[in-house]
Tab-separated table of C-alpha atoms in Angstrom:
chain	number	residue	atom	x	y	z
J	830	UNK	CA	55.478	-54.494	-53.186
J	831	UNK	CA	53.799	-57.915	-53.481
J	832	UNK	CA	52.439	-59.624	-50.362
J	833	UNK	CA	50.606	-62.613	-49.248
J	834	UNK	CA	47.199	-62.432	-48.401
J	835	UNK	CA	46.539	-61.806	-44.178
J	836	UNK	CA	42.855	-61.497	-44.200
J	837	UNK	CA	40.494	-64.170	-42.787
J	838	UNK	CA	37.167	-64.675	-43.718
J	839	UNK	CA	35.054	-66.160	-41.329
J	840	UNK	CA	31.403	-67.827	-42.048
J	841	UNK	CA	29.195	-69.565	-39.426
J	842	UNK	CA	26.430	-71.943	-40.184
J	843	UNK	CA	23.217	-72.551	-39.600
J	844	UNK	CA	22.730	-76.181	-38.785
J	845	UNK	CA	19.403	-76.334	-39.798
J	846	UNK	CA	20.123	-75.219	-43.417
J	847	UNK	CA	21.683	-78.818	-43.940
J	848	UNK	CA	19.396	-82.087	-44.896
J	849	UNK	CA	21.167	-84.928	-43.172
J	850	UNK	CA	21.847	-86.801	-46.327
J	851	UNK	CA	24.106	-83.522	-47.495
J	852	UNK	CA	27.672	-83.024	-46.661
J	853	UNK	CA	28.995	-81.455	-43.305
J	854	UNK	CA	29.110	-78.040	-44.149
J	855	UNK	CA	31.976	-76.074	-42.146
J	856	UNK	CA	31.146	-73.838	-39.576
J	857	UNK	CA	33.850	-71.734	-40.631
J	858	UNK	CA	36.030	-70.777	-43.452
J	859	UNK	CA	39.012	-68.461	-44.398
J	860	UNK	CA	39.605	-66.617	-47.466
J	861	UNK	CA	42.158	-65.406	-48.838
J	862	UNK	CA	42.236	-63.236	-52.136
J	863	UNK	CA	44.563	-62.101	-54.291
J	864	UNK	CA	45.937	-61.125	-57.929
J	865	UNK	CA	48.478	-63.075	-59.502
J	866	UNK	CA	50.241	-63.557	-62.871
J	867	UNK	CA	51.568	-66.791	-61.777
J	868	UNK	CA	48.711	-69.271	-61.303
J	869	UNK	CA	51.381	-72.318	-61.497
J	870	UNK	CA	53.845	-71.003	-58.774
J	871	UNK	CA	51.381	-70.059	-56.376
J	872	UNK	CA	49.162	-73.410	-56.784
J	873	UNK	CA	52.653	-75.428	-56.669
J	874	UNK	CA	53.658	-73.290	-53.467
J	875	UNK	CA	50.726	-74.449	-51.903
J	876	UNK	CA	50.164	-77.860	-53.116
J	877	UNK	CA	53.955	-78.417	-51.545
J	878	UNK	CA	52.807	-76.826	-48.289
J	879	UNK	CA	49.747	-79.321	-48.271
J	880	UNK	CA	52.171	-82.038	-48.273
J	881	UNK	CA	53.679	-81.468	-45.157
J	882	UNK	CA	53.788	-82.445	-41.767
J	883	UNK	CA	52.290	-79.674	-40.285
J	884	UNK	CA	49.434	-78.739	-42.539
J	885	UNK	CA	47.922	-82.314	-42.234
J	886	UNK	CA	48.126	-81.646	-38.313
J	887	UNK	CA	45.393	-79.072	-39.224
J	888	UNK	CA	41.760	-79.303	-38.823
J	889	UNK	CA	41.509	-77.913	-42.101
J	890	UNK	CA	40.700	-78.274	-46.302
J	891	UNK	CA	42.457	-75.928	-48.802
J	892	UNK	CA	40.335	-74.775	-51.911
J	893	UNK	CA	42.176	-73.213	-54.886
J	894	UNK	CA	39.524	-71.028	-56.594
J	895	UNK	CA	40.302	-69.372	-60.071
J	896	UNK	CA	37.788	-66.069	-60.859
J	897	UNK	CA	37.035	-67.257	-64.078
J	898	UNK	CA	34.985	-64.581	-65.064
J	899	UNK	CA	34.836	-61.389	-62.950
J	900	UNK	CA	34.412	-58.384	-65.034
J	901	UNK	CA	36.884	-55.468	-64.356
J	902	UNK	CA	37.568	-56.749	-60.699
J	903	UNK	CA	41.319	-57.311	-60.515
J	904	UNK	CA	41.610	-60.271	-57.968
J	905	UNK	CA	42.527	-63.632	-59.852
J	906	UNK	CA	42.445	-66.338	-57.206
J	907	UNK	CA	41.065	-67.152	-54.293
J	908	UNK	CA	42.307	-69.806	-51.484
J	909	UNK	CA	39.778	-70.908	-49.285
J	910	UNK	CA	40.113	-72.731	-46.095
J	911	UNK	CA	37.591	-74.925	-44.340
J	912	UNK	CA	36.689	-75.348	-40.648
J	913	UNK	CA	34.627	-77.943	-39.205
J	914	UNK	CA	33.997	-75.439	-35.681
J	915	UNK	CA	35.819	-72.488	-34.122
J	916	UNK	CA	38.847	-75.252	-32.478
J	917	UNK	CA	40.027	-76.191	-35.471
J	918	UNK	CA	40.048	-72.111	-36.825
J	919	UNK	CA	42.431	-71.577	-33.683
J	920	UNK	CA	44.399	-74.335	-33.600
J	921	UNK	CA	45.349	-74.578	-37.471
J	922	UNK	CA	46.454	-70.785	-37.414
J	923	UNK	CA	48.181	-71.482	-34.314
J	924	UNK	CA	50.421	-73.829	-36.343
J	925	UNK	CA	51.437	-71.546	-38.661
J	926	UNK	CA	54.027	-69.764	-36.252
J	927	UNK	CA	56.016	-73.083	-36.032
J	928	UNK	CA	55.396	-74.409	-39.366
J	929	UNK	CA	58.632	-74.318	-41.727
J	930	UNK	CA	56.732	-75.259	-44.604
J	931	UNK	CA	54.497	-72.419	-44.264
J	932	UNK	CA	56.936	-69.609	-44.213
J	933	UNK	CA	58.596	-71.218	-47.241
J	934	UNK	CA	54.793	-71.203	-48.867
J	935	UNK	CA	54.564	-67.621	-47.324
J	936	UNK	CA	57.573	-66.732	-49.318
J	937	UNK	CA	57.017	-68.264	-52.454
J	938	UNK	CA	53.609	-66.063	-52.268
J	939	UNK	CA	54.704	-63.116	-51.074
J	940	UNK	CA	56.865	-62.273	-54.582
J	941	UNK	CA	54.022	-63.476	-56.713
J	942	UNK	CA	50.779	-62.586	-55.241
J	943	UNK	CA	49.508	-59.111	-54.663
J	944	UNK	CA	46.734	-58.759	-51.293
J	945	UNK	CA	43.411	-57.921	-52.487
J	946	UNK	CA	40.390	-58.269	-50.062
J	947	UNK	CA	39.746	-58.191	-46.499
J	948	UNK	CA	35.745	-58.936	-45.093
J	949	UNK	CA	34.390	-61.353	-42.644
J	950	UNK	CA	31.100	-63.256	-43.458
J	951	UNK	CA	28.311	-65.251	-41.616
J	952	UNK	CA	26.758	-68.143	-43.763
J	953	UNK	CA	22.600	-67.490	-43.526
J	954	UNK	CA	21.775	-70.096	-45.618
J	955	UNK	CA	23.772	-73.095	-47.035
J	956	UNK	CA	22.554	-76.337	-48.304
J	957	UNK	CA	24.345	-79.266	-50.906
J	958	UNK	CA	27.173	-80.811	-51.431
J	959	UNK	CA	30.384	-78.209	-52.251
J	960	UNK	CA	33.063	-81.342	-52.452
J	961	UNK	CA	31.246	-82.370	-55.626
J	962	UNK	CA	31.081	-78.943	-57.397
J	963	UNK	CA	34.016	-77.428	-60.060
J	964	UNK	CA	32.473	-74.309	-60.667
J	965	UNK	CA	29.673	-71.267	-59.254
J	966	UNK	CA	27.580	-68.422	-59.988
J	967	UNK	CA	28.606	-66.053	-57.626
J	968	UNK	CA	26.395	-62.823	-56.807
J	969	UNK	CA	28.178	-59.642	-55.295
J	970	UNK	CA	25.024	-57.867	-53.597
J	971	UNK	CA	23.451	-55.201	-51.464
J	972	UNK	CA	20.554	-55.755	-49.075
J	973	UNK	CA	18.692	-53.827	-47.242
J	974	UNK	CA	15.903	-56.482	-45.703
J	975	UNK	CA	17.941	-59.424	-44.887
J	976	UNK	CA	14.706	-60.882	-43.120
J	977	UNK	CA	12.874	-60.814	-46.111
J	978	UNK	CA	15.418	-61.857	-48.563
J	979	UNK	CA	16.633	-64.765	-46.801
J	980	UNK	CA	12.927	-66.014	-47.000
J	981	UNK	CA	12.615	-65.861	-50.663
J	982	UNK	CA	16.245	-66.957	-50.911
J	983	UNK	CA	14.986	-70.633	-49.085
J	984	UNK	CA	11.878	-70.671	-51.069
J	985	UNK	CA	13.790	-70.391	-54.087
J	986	UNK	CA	16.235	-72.844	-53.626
J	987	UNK	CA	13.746	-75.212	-52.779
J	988	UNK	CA	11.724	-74.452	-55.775
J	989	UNK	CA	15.054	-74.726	-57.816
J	990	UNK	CA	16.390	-78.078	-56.409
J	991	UNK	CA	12.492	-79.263	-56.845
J	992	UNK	CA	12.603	-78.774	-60.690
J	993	UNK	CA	16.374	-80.244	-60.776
J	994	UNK	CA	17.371	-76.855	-61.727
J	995	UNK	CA	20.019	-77.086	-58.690
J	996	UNK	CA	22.552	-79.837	-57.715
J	997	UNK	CA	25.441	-78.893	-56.403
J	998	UNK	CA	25.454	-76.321	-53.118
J	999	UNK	CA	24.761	-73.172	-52.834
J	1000	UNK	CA	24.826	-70.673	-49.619
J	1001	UNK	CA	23.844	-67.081	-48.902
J	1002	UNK	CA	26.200	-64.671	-46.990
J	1003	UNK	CA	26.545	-61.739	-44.732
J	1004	UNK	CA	29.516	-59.491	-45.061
J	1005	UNK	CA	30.458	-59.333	-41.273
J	1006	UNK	CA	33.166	-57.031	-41.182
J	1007	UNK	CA	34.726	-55.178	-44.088
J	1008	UNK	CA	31.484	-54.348	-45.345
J	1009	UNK	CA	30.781	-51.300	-48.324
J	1010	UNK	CA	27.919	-49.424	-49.908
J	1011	UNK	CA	27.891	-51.861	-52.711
J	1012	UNK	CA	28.283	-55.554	-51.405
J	1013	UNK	CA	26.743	-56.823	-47.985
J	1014	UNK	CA	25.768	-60.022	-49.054
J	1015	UNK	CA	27.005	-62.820	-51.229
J	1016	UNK	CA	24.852	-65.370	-52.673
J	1017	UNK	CA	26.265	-68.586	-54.519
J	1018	UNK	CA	25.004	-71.891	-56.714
J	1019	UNK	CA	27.140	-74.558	-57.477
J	1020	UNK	CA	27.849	-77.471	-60.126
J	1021	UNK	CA	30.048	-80.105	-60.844
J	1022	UNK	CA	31.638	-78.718	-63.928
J	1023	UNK	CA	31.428	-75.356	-65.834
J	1024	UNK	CA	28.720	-77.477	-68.760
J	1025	UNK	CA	26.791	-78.058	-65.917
J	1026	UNK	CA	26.954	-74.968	-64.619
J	1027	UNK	CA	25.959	-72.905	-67.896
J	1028	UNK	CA	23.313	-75.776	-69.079
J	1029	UNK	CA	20.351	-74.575	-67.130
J	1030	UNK	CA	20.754	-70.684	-68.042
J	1031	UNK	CA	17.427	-69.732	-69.033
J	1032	UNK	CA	15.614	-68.195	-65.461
J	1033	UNK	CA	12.726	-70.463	-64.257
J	1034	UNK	CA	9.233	-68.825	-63.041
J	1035	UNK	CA	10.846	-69.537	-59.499
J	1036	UNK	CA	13.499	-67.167	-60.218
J	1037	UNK	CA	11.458	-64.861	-61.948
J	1038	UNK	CA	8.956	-64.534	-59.412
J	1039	UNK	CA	12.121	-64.263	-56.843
J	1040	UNK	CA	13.360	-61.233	-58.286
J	1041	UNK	CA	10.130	-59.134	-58.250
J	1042	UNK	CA	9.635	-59.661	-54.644
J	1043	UNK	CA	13.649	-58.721	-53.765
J	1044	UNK	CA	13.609	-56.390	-56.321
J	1045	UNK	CA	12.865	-53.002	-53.560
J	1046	UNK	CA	15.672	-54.454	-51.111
J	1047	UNK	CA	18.441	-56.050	-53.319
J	1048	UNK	CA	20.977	-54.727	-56.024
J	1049	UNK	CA	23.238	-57.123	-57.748
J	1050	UNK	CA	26.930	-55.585	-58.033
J	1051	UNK	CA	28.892	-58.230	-59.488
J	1052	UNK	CA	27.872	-61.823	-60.673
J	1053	UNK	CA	31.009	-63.670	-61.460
J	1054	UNK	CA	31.916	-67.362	-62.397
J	1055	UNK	CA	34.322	-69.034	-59.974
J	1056	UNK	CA	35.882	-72.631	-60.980
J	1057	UNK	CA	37.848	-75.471	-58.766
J	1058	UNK	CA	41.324	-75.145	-59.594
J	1059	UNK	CA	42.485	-77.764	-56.679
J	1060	UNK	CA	41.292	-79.561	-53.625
J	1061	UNK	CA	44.119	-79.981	-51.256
């Protein structure tokens, strides 16, 4: 039976990850992801729900993510929703209960997307400006030493945004709840279009360098490529 996605995913940030020039990064964000066959009904179903009354009473921003390339990994889409602090997480799900528009969203959904994921993360590291990016490198990882690997994680992105081989944002996470033996992290690099994205594919010394020292405490179990399907 097909359902809508329930699961939250929740991310805090680290305030001192973000340069004052860069965007407000959200404290917290929910995810939702699932499989469909029907990209335009379920982007239409929410694009209408964006519309109305009661979603623009919430605190929020809708992302519509398509997994562009993902392997053998079955989910299709993912909706992510932005929170500037922990208020606006409460108060925009509170809304839902008396929000028409939402259970006819929820409906629409419900026949043509199938539930996929459930995990909570905390943002580590985050840095750039998301708005301006269309696509991502996403890595799907296991780490034993966060400690150590969020210290060559900084020193690489600042070695990486030094040579202009980064412009768009990019963020480590921690799987906080829903958690497995393969992923417990997430790491991500953005760009503004999917050119961009794939111009600069050749590793720098930086990178190089990064991977021998996380090499003993890291295993990569998925690195997919995520694009913008629609700001809301």
């Amino acid at each position: 039976m097909k359902k809508l996605i329930t699961s939250i995913l929740f991310f805090g940030l680290m305030t001192n990850a973000v340069n004052a020039e860069e965007v407000s990064i959200p404290q917290f964000s929910a995810i939702f992801q699932l499989e469909t066959s029907d990209e335009a009904s379920v982007a239409a179903a929410l694009t209408n729900f964006a519309q109305s009354d009661c979603r623009k009473s919430m605190p929020t921003s809708i992302r519509i993510m398509a997994e562009s390339f993902n392997g053998d990994e079955d989910i299709t889409h993912s909706v992510i929703w932005s929170f500037p602090d922990a208020d606006a997480v409460a108060t925009s799900f509170a809304t839902f209960a008396s929000c028409r528009a939402w259970a006819d969203t929820w409906a629409v959904l419900s026949q043509q997307a199938d539930y996929k994921s459930n995990q909570l993360f905390k943002t580590l590291v985050a840095g750039g400006d998301y708005t301006q990016d269309g696509a991502y490198n996403v890595w799907q990882m296991s780490i034993s030493d966060e400690a150590t690997y969020v210290a060559a994680y900084e020193k690489l992105m600042a070695a990486q945004i030094k040579e202009g081989r980064l412009n768009g944002g990019y963020g480590l996470w921690r799987v906080q709840g829903g958690a497995n033996s393969d992923v417990t992290h997430i790491a991500f690099a953005g760009a503004k279009d999917l050119s961009a994205l794939l111009s600069n594919t050749n590793p720098s010394k930086a990178f190089l360098d990064f991977q021998k020292k996380v090499a003993g405490i890291r295993k990569v179990h998925r690195q997919n490529i995520n694009t913008v399907l629609a700001d809301l």
